[in-house]
Each structure stands twice: as structure tokens, then as C-alpha cells.
Tab-separated table of C-alpha atoms in Angstrom:
chain	number	residue	atom	x	y	z
A	1	UNK	CA	23.019	118.779	294.716
A	2	UNK	CA	24.877	116.078	294.279
A	3	UNK	CA	26.525	113.043	292.260
A	4	UNK	CA	25.120	110.502	294.924
A	5	UNK	CA	28.392	108.874	296.824
A	6	UNK	CA	28.552	106.213	293.514
A	7	UNK	CA	29.602	109.012	291.411
A	8	UNK	CA	33.121	110.001	290.816
A	9	UNK	CA	33.118	114.176	291.052
A	10	UNK	CA	36.121	116.308	289.124
A	11	UNK	CA	38.505	117.013	292.315
A	12	UNK	CA	38.552	120.893	290.657
A	13	UNK	CA	34.684	121.195	290.549
A	14	UNK	CA	33.364	123.561	293.724
A	15	UNK	CA	30.088	121.224	293.652
A	16	UNK	CA	29.969	121.310	297.311
A	17	UNK	CA	29.323	124.416	297.830
A	18	UNK	CA	27.843	126.488	294.966
A	19	UNK	CA	23.886	125.786	294.303
A	20	UNK	CA	23.698	124.083	290.607
A	21	UNK	CA	19.878	123.171	289.245
A	22	UNK	CA	21.795	121.271	286.735
A	23	UNK	CA	24.644	119.134	286.391
A	24	UNK	CA	25.759	116.777	283.912
A	25	UNK	CA	28.861	115.167	282.662
A	26	UNK	CA	29.844	114.684	278.882
A	27	UNK	CA	32.927	111.793	278.022
A	28	UNK	CA	31.437	109.821	275.228
A	29	UNK	CA	29.434	111.488	272.801
A	30	UNK	CA	31.918	114.688	273.127
A	31	UNK	CA	32.140	115.159	269.974
A	32	UNK	CA	28.369	115.177	268.916
A	33	UNK	CA	28.033	117.197	271.113
A	34	UNK	CA	30.638	119.871	270.282
A	35	UNK	CA	29.029	119.469	266.387
A	36	UNK	CA	25.754	120.166	267.869
A	37	UNK	CA	27.093	123.047	269.173
A	38	UNK	CA	28.469	124.925	265.850
A	39	UNK	CA	25.629	123.953	264.333
A	40	UNK	CA	23.602	125.825	266.665
A	41	UNK	CA	25.746	128.726	266.630
A	42	UNK	CA	25.118	128.108	262.003
A	43	UNK	CA	21.633	128.821	262.304
A	44	UNK	CA	21.268	130.952	265.207
A	45	UNK	CA	23.058	133.700	267.683
A	46	UNK	CA	21.820	131.648	271.417
A	47	UNK	CA	21.055	128.486	272.579
A	48	UNK	CA	18.033	127.901	274.242
A	49	UNK	CA	18.543	124.908	276.775
A	50	UNK	CA	15.833	123.167	278.496
A	51	UNK	CA	15.901	121.027	280.896
A	52	UNK	CA	13.129	118.902	282.840
A	53	UNK	CA	12.154	115.040	283.485
A	54	UNK	CA	16.012	114.187	283.290
A	55	UNK	CA	16.347	115.640	279.521
A	56	UNK	CA	18.033	118.009	278.399
A	57	UNK	CA	17.166	119.967	274.674
A	58	UNK	CA	18.433	122.650	273.104
A	59	UNK	CA	17.576	124.936	270.342
A	60	UNK	CA	17.211	128.151	268.506
A	61	UNK	CA	16.285	130.145	265.928
A	62	UNK	CA	17.875	131.751	263.250
A	63	UNK	CA	17.164	136.368	263.359
A	64	UNK	CA	14.846	135.453	260.462
A	65	UNK	CA	12.229	133.242	262.634
A	66	UNK	CA	12.632	131.057	259.130
A	67	UNK	CA	14.707	128.473	260.925
A	68	UNK	CA	14.590	126.162	263.918
A	69	UNK	CA	16.463	123.144	265.311
A	70	UNK	CA	16.726	121.248	268.633
A	71	UNK	CA	18.150	118.942	269.571
A	72	UNK	CA	16.779	116.231	272.071
A	73	UNK	CA	19.249	114.628	274.693
A	74	UNK	CA	18.344	111.523	276.009
A	75	UNK	CA	19.478	111.053	279.090
A	76	UNK	CA	22.150	107.966	278.252
A	77	UNK	CA	23.559	110.732	276.381
A	78	UNK	CA	25.320	111.574	279.173
A	79	UNK	CA	28.017	109.660	281.074
A	80	UNK	CA	26.336	111.574	284.395
A	81	UNK	CA	23.442	113.925	284.583
A	82	UNK	CA	21.589	115.242	287.753
A	83	UNK	CA	18.689	117.679	287.896
A	84	UNK	CA	17.311	118.630	290.693
A	85	UNK	CA	14.161	116.945	292.551
A	86	UNK	CA	11.056	118.407	290.966
A	87	UNK	CA	12.675	121.451	289.005
A	88	UNK	CA	12.953	122.640	285.625
A	89	UNK	CA	15.839	125.018	283.494
A	90	UNK	CA	14.882	126.988	280.861
A	91	UNK	CA	17.505	129.448	279.719
A	92	UNK	CA	19.268	130.905	277.065
A	93	UNK	CA	23.704	131.578	276.181
A	94	UNK	CA	25.087	132.978	273.814
A	95	UNK	CA	26.842	130.753	271.375
A	96	UNK	CA	29.620	132.969	270.545
A	97	UNK	CA	31.008	132.570	273.802
A	98	UNK	CA	29.894	128.982	274.565
A	99	UNK	CA	31.157	127.384	270.887
A	100	UNK	CA	34.791	127.937	271.097
A	101	UNK	CA	35.330	126.195	274.624
A	102	UNK	CA	34.416	123.162	272.438
A	103	UNK	CA	35.900	124.107	269.302
A	104	UNK	CA	38.654	121.681	269.458
A	105	UNK	CA	37.896	119.236	272.106
A	106	UNK	CA	40.175	116.061	269.915
A	107	UNK	CA	42.897	116.234	273.849
A	108	UNK	CA	39.388	116.872	276.406
A	109	UNK	CA	38.490	113.259	277.734
A	110	UNK	CA	35.323	114.685	279.991
A	111	UNK	CA	33.148	117.732	280.057
A	112	UNK	CA	30.762	118.910	282.577
A	113	UNK	CA	28.574	120.868	282.599
A	114	UNK	CA	26.467	122.842	285.757
A	115	UNK	CA	24.214	125.466	285.214
A	116	UNK	CA	23.905	127.571	288.784
A	117	UNK	CA	20.742	129.338	288.280
A	118	UNK	CA	19.204	131.754	291.485
A	119	UNK	CA	20.849	134.662	293.880
A	120	UNK	CA	23.880	134.371	291.250
A	121	UNK	CA	23.001	133.014	287.158
A	122	UNK	CA	26.464	131.110	285.638
A	123	UNK	CA	27.146	128.719	283.514
A	124	UNK	CA	30.273	126.386	284.211
A	125	UNK	CA	32.089	124.497	282.042
A	126	UNK	CA	34.927	122.097	283.355
A	127	UNK	CA	37.246	119.995	280.835
A	128	UNK	CA	39.494	117.472	281.769
A	129	UNK	CA	42.368	117.047	279.321
A	130	UNK	CA	43.694	113.807	278.649
A	131	UNK	CA	47.405	115.441	279.762
A	132	UNK	CA	45.892	116.505	283.063
A	133	UNK	CA	45.212	119.843	282.067
A	134	UNK	CA	41.917	121.453	284.042
A	135	UNK	CA	39.992	124.730	282.448
A	136	UNK	CA	37.061	126.078	283.929
A	137	UNK	CA	34.613	128.383	281.825
A	138	UNK	CA	31.947	130.396	284.315
A	139	UNK	CA	29.882	131.700	281.787
A	140	UNK	CA	26.360	134.321	282.171
A	141	UNK	CA	23.051	133.381	281.234
A	142	UNK	CA	18.991	134.986	281.036
A	143	UNK	CA	16.329	132.664	281.934
A	144	UNK	CA	14.014	132.371	279.325
A	145	UNK	CA	10.105	131.727	278.115
A	146	UNK	CA	11.419	128.484	275.791
A	147	UNK	CA	10.509	128.846	272.017
A	148	UNK	CA	9.581	126.125	269.833
A	149	UNK	CA	8.097	125.491	267.081
A	150	UNK	CA	4.363	125.821	266.033
A	151	UNK	CA	3.716	123.089	262.853
A	152	UNK	CA	2.055	120.226	262.598
A	153	UNK	CA	3.802	117.133	261.219
A	154	UNK	CA	0.570	115.634	260.264
A	155	UNK	CA	-0.628	117.608	257.722
A	156	UNK	CA	2.716	116.989	255.446
A	157	UNK	CA	2.177	114.272	253.151
A	158	UNK	CA	5.287	114.546	251.200
A	159	UNK	CA	7.864	112.135	252.811
A	160	UNK	CA	11.280	111.583	251.788
A	161	UNK	CA	14.822	110.085	253.571
A	162	UNK	CA	17.996	110.608	252.299
A	163	UNK	CA	21.668	109.688	252.531
A	164	UNK	CA	23.175	113.258	253.352
A	165	UNK	CA	25.476	113.041	251.012
A	166	UNK	CA	23.704	112.458	248.381
A	167	UNK	CA	21.726	115.454	248.781
A	168	UNK	CA	25.507	117.285	249.884
A	169	UNK	CA	26.662	115.966	246.363
A	170	UNK	CA	23.915	117.922	244.376
A	171	UNK	CA	23.862	121.177	246.685
A	172	UNK	CA	27.618	121.608	245.766
A	173	UNK	CA	26.750	122.075	242.286
A	174	UNK	CA	24.602	125.709	242.683
A	175	UNK	CA	27.094	128.436	242.930
A	176	UNK	CA	28.606	130.173	245.977
A	177	UNK	CA	26.098	132.820	247.707
A	178	UNK	CA	23.180	131.525	246.615
A	179	UNK	CA	20.311	132.300	248.875
A	180	UNK	CA	17.429	129.572	248.499
A	181	UNK	CA	17.176	126.910	246.503
A	182	UNK	CA	13.582	124.626	245.186
A	183	UNK	CA	12.773	121.446	246.824
A	184	UNK	CA	10.314	119.652	244.086
A	185	UNK	CA	8.645	116.239	245.047
A	186	UNK	CA	6.912	114.669	242.105
A	187	UNK	CA	5.987	111.889	241.078
A	188	UNK	CA	9.430	110.825	239.352
A	189	UNK	CA	11.290	112.453	241.338
A	190	UNK	CA	13.145	114.577	243.672
A	191	UNK	CA	14.318	117.928	241.871
A	192	UNK	CA	16.802	121.128	243.344
A	193	UNK	CA	16.981	123.730	241.258
A	194	UNK	CA	18.096	127.263	241.515
A	195	UNK	CA	15.573	130.543	240.454
A	196	UNK	CA	17.485	132.640	238.134
A	197	UNK	CA	15.665	135.844	238.638
A	198	UNK	CA	15.582	135.727	242.502
A	199	UNK	CA	19.285	134.269	243.010
A	200	UNK	CA	20.145	136.062	245.808
A	201	UNK	CA	24.414	136.777	245.480
A	202	UNK	CA	26.971	138.853	245.995
A	203	UNK	CA	29.211	137.845	243.410
A	204	UNK	CA	26.675	138.853	240.520
A	205	UNK	CA	28.908	137.003	237.666
A	206	UNK	CA	25.987	134.112	237.637
A	207	UNK	CA	23.511	136.018	237.458
A	208	UNK	CA	21.142	134.064	235.661
A	209	UNK	CA	22.375	130.897	235.845
A	210	UNK	CA	19.874	128.536	235.805
A	211	UNK	CA	20.888	125.226	238.000
A	212	UNK	CA	19.054	121.775	238.385
A	213	UNK	CA	19.164	118.140	239.439
A	214	UNK	CA	17.027	115.722	239.510
A	215	UNK	CA	17.100	112.747	242.183
A	216	UNK	CA	15.615	109.125	241.324
A	217	UNK	CA	13.626	107.413	243.882
A	218	UNK	CA	16.133	104.744	243.382
A	219	UNK	CA	18.736	106.741	244.747
A	220	UNK	CA	16.977	108.042	247.930
A	221	UNK	CA	16.402	105.601	250.661
A	222	UNK	CA	12.943	106.016	250.874
A	223	UNK	CA	10.086	107.730	248.834
A	224	UNK	CA	6.701	108.220	249.861
A	225	UNK	CA	4.917	112.009	247.311
A	226	UNK	CA	2.074	112.503	247.950
A	227	UNK	CA	-0.459	109.619	245.417
A	228	UNK	CA	-2.712	112.553	245.314
A	229	UNK	CA	-1.444	115.158	243.700
A	230	UNK	CA	0.990	116.387	240.406
A	231	UNK	CA	3.886	117.523	243.511
A	232	UNK	CA	4.862	120.022	245.554
A	233	UNK	CA	7.198	122.773	244.984
A	234	UNK	CA	8.902	124.486	248.305
A	235	UNK	CA	11.899	127.488	248.048
A	236	UNK	CA	13.726	127.588	251.167
A	237	UNK	CA	16.787	128.895	252.824
A	238	UNK	CA	19.926	127.648	251.180
A	239	UNK	CA	22.808	127.978	254.417
A	240	UNK	CA	20.826	126.349	257.085
A	241	UNK	CA	19.565	123.642	254.901
A	242	UNK	CA	22.578	122.768	254.200
A	243	UNK	CA	24.403	123.524	258.402
A	244	UNK	CA	22.076	120.714	259.080
A	245	UNK	CA	22.687	118.391	256.315
A	246	UNK	CA	26.718	118.620	257.717
A	247	UNK	CA	25.665	117.755	260.327
A	248	UNK	CA	23.004	114.743	260.073
A	249	UNK	CA	26.230	113.493	257.326
A	250	UNK	CA	28.732	113.531	260.429
A	251	UNK	CA	25.956	112.200	263.075
A	252	UNK	CA	26.123	109.181	260.084
A	253	UNK	CA	22.283	109.408	260.468
A	254	UNK	CA	20.116	109.741	257.523
A	255	UNK	CA	17.495	112.714	256.320
A	256	UNK	CA	14.452	112.695	256.885
A	257	UNK	CA	12.329	115.691	254.920
A	258	UNK	CA	8.808	116.622	255.283
A	259	UNK	CA	7.258	118.573	252.946
A	260	UNK	CA	2.870	120.200	252.657
A	261	UNK	CA	3.255	122.929	250.439
A	262	UNK	CA	4.780	126.645	249.581
A	263	UNK	CA	4.609	128.821	252.346
A	264	UNK	CA	4.527	125.940	254.454
A	265	UNK	CA	7.256	124.857	256.935
A	266	UNK	CA	9.836	121.675	255.968
A	267	UNK	CA	10.209	119.449	258.399
A	268	UNK	CA	13.662	117.838	258.411
A	269	UNK	CA	14.892	115.176	260.749
A	270	UNK	CA	17.698	112.494	261.564
A	271	UNK	CA	17.532	108.977	261.672
A	272	UNK	CA	19.998	106.035	262.288
A	273	UNK	CA	21.114	104.013	260.088
A	274	UNK	CA	21.064	101.089	262.734
A	275	UNK	CA	18.565	100.079	264.119
A	276	UNK	CA	20.158	100.830	267.660
A	277	UNK	CA	18.788	103.134	267.833
A	278	UNK	CA	21.069	106.496	269.386
A	279	UNK	CA	20.798	108.800	272.619
A	280	UNK	CA	19.011	112.169	270.883
A	281	UNK	CA	17.421	113.275	268.191
A	282	UNK	CA	17.296	116.158	265.590
A	283	UNK	CA	13.952	118.340	264.692
A	284	UNK	CA	14.554	120.862	262.707
A	285	UNK	CA	11.748	123.913	260.635
A	286	UNK	CA	12.944	125.597	257.852
A	287	UNK	CA	9.701	128.432	256.937
A	288	UNK	CA	9.229	127.820	253.175
A	289	UNK	CA	9.196	131.383	250.392
A	290	UNK	CA	5.126	131.845	248.841
A	291	UNK	CA	4.585	134.594	246.703
A	292	UNK	CA	2.898	137.311	247.985
A	293	UNK	CA	0.477	137.301	244.931
A	294	UNK	CA	-0.494	134.195	245.440
A	295	UNK	CA	-2.576	135.113	248.900
A	296	UNK	CA	-5.973	135.642	249.255
A	297	UNK	CA	-6.906	138.634	250.975
A	298	UNK	CA	-7.755	135.846	254.249
A	299	UNK	CA	-4.526	135.138	254.339
A	300	UNK	CA	-3.284	138.366	254.758
A	301	UNK	CA	-2.147	138.212	258.651
A	302	UNK	CA	-0.548	142.164	258.793
A	303	UNK	CA	-3.076	143.878	257.078
A	304	UNK	CA	-1.867	146.631	254.226
A	305	UNK	CA	1.142	146.445	255.063
A	306	UNK	CA	3.855	143.731	254.417
A	307	UNK	CA	5.395	141.373	257.047
A	308	UNK	CA	9.275	142.081	256.795
A	309	UNK	CA	9.649	138.559	258.775
A	310	UNK	CA	7.718	135.574	259.616
A	311	UNK	CA	6.525	134.737	262.737
A	312	UNK	CA	6.383	130.941	262.706
A	313	UNK	CA	6.787	130.019	266.057
A	314	UNK	CA	5.569	130.704	269.995
A	315	UNK	CA	7.230	130.393	273.305
A	316	UNK	CA	6.745	127.025	274.969
A	317	UNK	CA	3.312	125.812	276.254
A	318	UNK	CA	1.956	129.086	275.596
A	319	UNK	CA	-1.099	129.213	272.872
A	320	UNK	CA	0.532	130.826	269.863
A	321	UNK	CA	-1.664	134.444	268.805
A	322	UNK	CA	-2.960	133.876	265.825
A	323	UNK	CA	-0.648	135.296	263.433
A	324	UNK	CA	1.603	132.837	264.299
A	325	UNK	CA	-0.759	129.617	263.450
A	326	UNK	CA	-0.585	130.371	260.107
A	327	UNK	CA	3.280	129.349	258.920
A	328	UNK	CA	6.814	131.310	256.900
A	329	UNK	CA	3.991	133.405	255.179
A	330	UNK	CA	6.398	136.296	252.971
């Protein structure tokens, strides 16, 4: 494939001889791209990259299969973008190998990413620094079936939009090392609290400490609890939630949360503050905890034995098995 006669190639590239299925260049959005990779690294260990129809998605899934994060990058996110005609790509690369390349991009003016698939599979990253230094990295990858989250946004009747700084300021009041936090959307306020009986702290000196904070609707950009309900409370992992809020803050976006019920996923997305929009989108699905005693026989999707991990995800494009249609039960 060729970049075309009007496009400038990196002088240190071997694109004329190597069979690259996908090639793109990032310049103005390089810091955003690096932050996205760092966020994915805080959630999962593998980057799932999918390219089709002129667009790219970056996804990851944590080891417990309780947090799924996806970044959708449109063509105008890139300075250059070429995908072979009628081609699609679905691959997995180890984040611990990729993220250090983008850890310090302060002196980097452009980055080219090229994916070769065929007799030899590798992902090539080439950096052009403002000092004139040029770097090239080749990483192995594996072609895979793309994962996707199984969820329905239409079933989430509680919705709120907030400045991520507001939520992060509240979360900073909880003890360090806290594993889970409970979010309650009531008619008059949004509440964040921890469960002192199941605190999950590495440092036991704070066991028994209960923290609860309330945010009035006036301090949120939008607050739409379900008018037919007295409120909803969901408990979920704090680590991935804070990582996503920190990224949305750095992107200078607002965060939107959609809630359904305990045991059903939280849907997190971002929206730009301006009306001009952004060349990318952020989506995440976080599993929530449901008490085993609240599950009836018809809800026991694993039979007599309890599940060690929830199974909320299915391969992209395939019908999920029955147990995957019942989300986030523990």
C-alpha cells in the first residue's frame, strides 16, 4: 500500500517494501493518544486494536472481566490514515510493551504506527523527535476475534453528567487502597460511600471507617434519576473508575454515567465541553456487585457452584452464550 503521491512519508520508513495493512500518523493528538494507552494499561494487560471502515477502536478488559474500556478514533483524529481497500484488522498486543514507547512524548513531534499482517505479523512504531532523533520499535502481536461488551443503554433509566473533578474530589476523601465504592442516585442527591464491613483495604488500620459524601444536583451538569423509582445503589471497583475519571479530566471533557440496578453494569462515557465535538469517543462498562442472597434460582447461571468471576463480555459479532447475557452477577 502507498500513502499516495500527495502524502509525505517518514524518511526512515520501509513502507514501499513491507506489506502494511494499516498505517496512521498522529501529531496534534499525540498526547491524547498516549493518555488513552496509559488509561488502558491501568485497566487491562492487553490492547485490542480494531480497524475497519476508516476508523480505529482501542479496547481492553481487566483480568476479572469486570471492566471494559473502549476508545473510538475517527479518521480526523489522525494526521494520516491508510487502511488497505476492503481490509479489516483485529489484533492484540501486550500493553506493557507498547505503553513505555509513549510514556514521554514531550519532545516527539510525530508518531507513525504501521501494522503488517501476513507471513510476518508485527506492529511498528516510528517516532520523529523535534531534536532530529528518530526511533523505531517493532512489536509482535496476535490476530484475535474482537471482544465487545454486552449491554443495553436503553435499560439505564438513571443518568447524570458531571465534571470529573467533582467526582474525583469526593473520591479523594476515601481511605487509600479502598477496593469498592457505592454510588447511590436518589431523588435529591447523588451519594458516594464505602461499606465498612467489606472495605477491602490492604492496610487494616482503616477497617470500620465509613465515609459518605453527597452531591446536590446543582453541582452536577445534568441529573436525571428515574422518576418511577425511589433510588438506585450500585457497588463497583474503585480502581478502574478513578482511572477513567482521571483520563476524562485530562481530556477536558465531562463524564456521563448511566445506571440501571445493582448487579447490572454502569455505563460511562465522555462528552466535550464545547459544541464543536471531538474526533474520538470514550466508552466504558463497569460491573457492579449483587448480593448472592438476592439471587433467585432462576438467576443462578452457574448451577450449584458459585462463580469466581462475572462473564459480561462476548466476542465481537457473535451471539453471547446465555450466561453472558446475565450481566455482572457474583
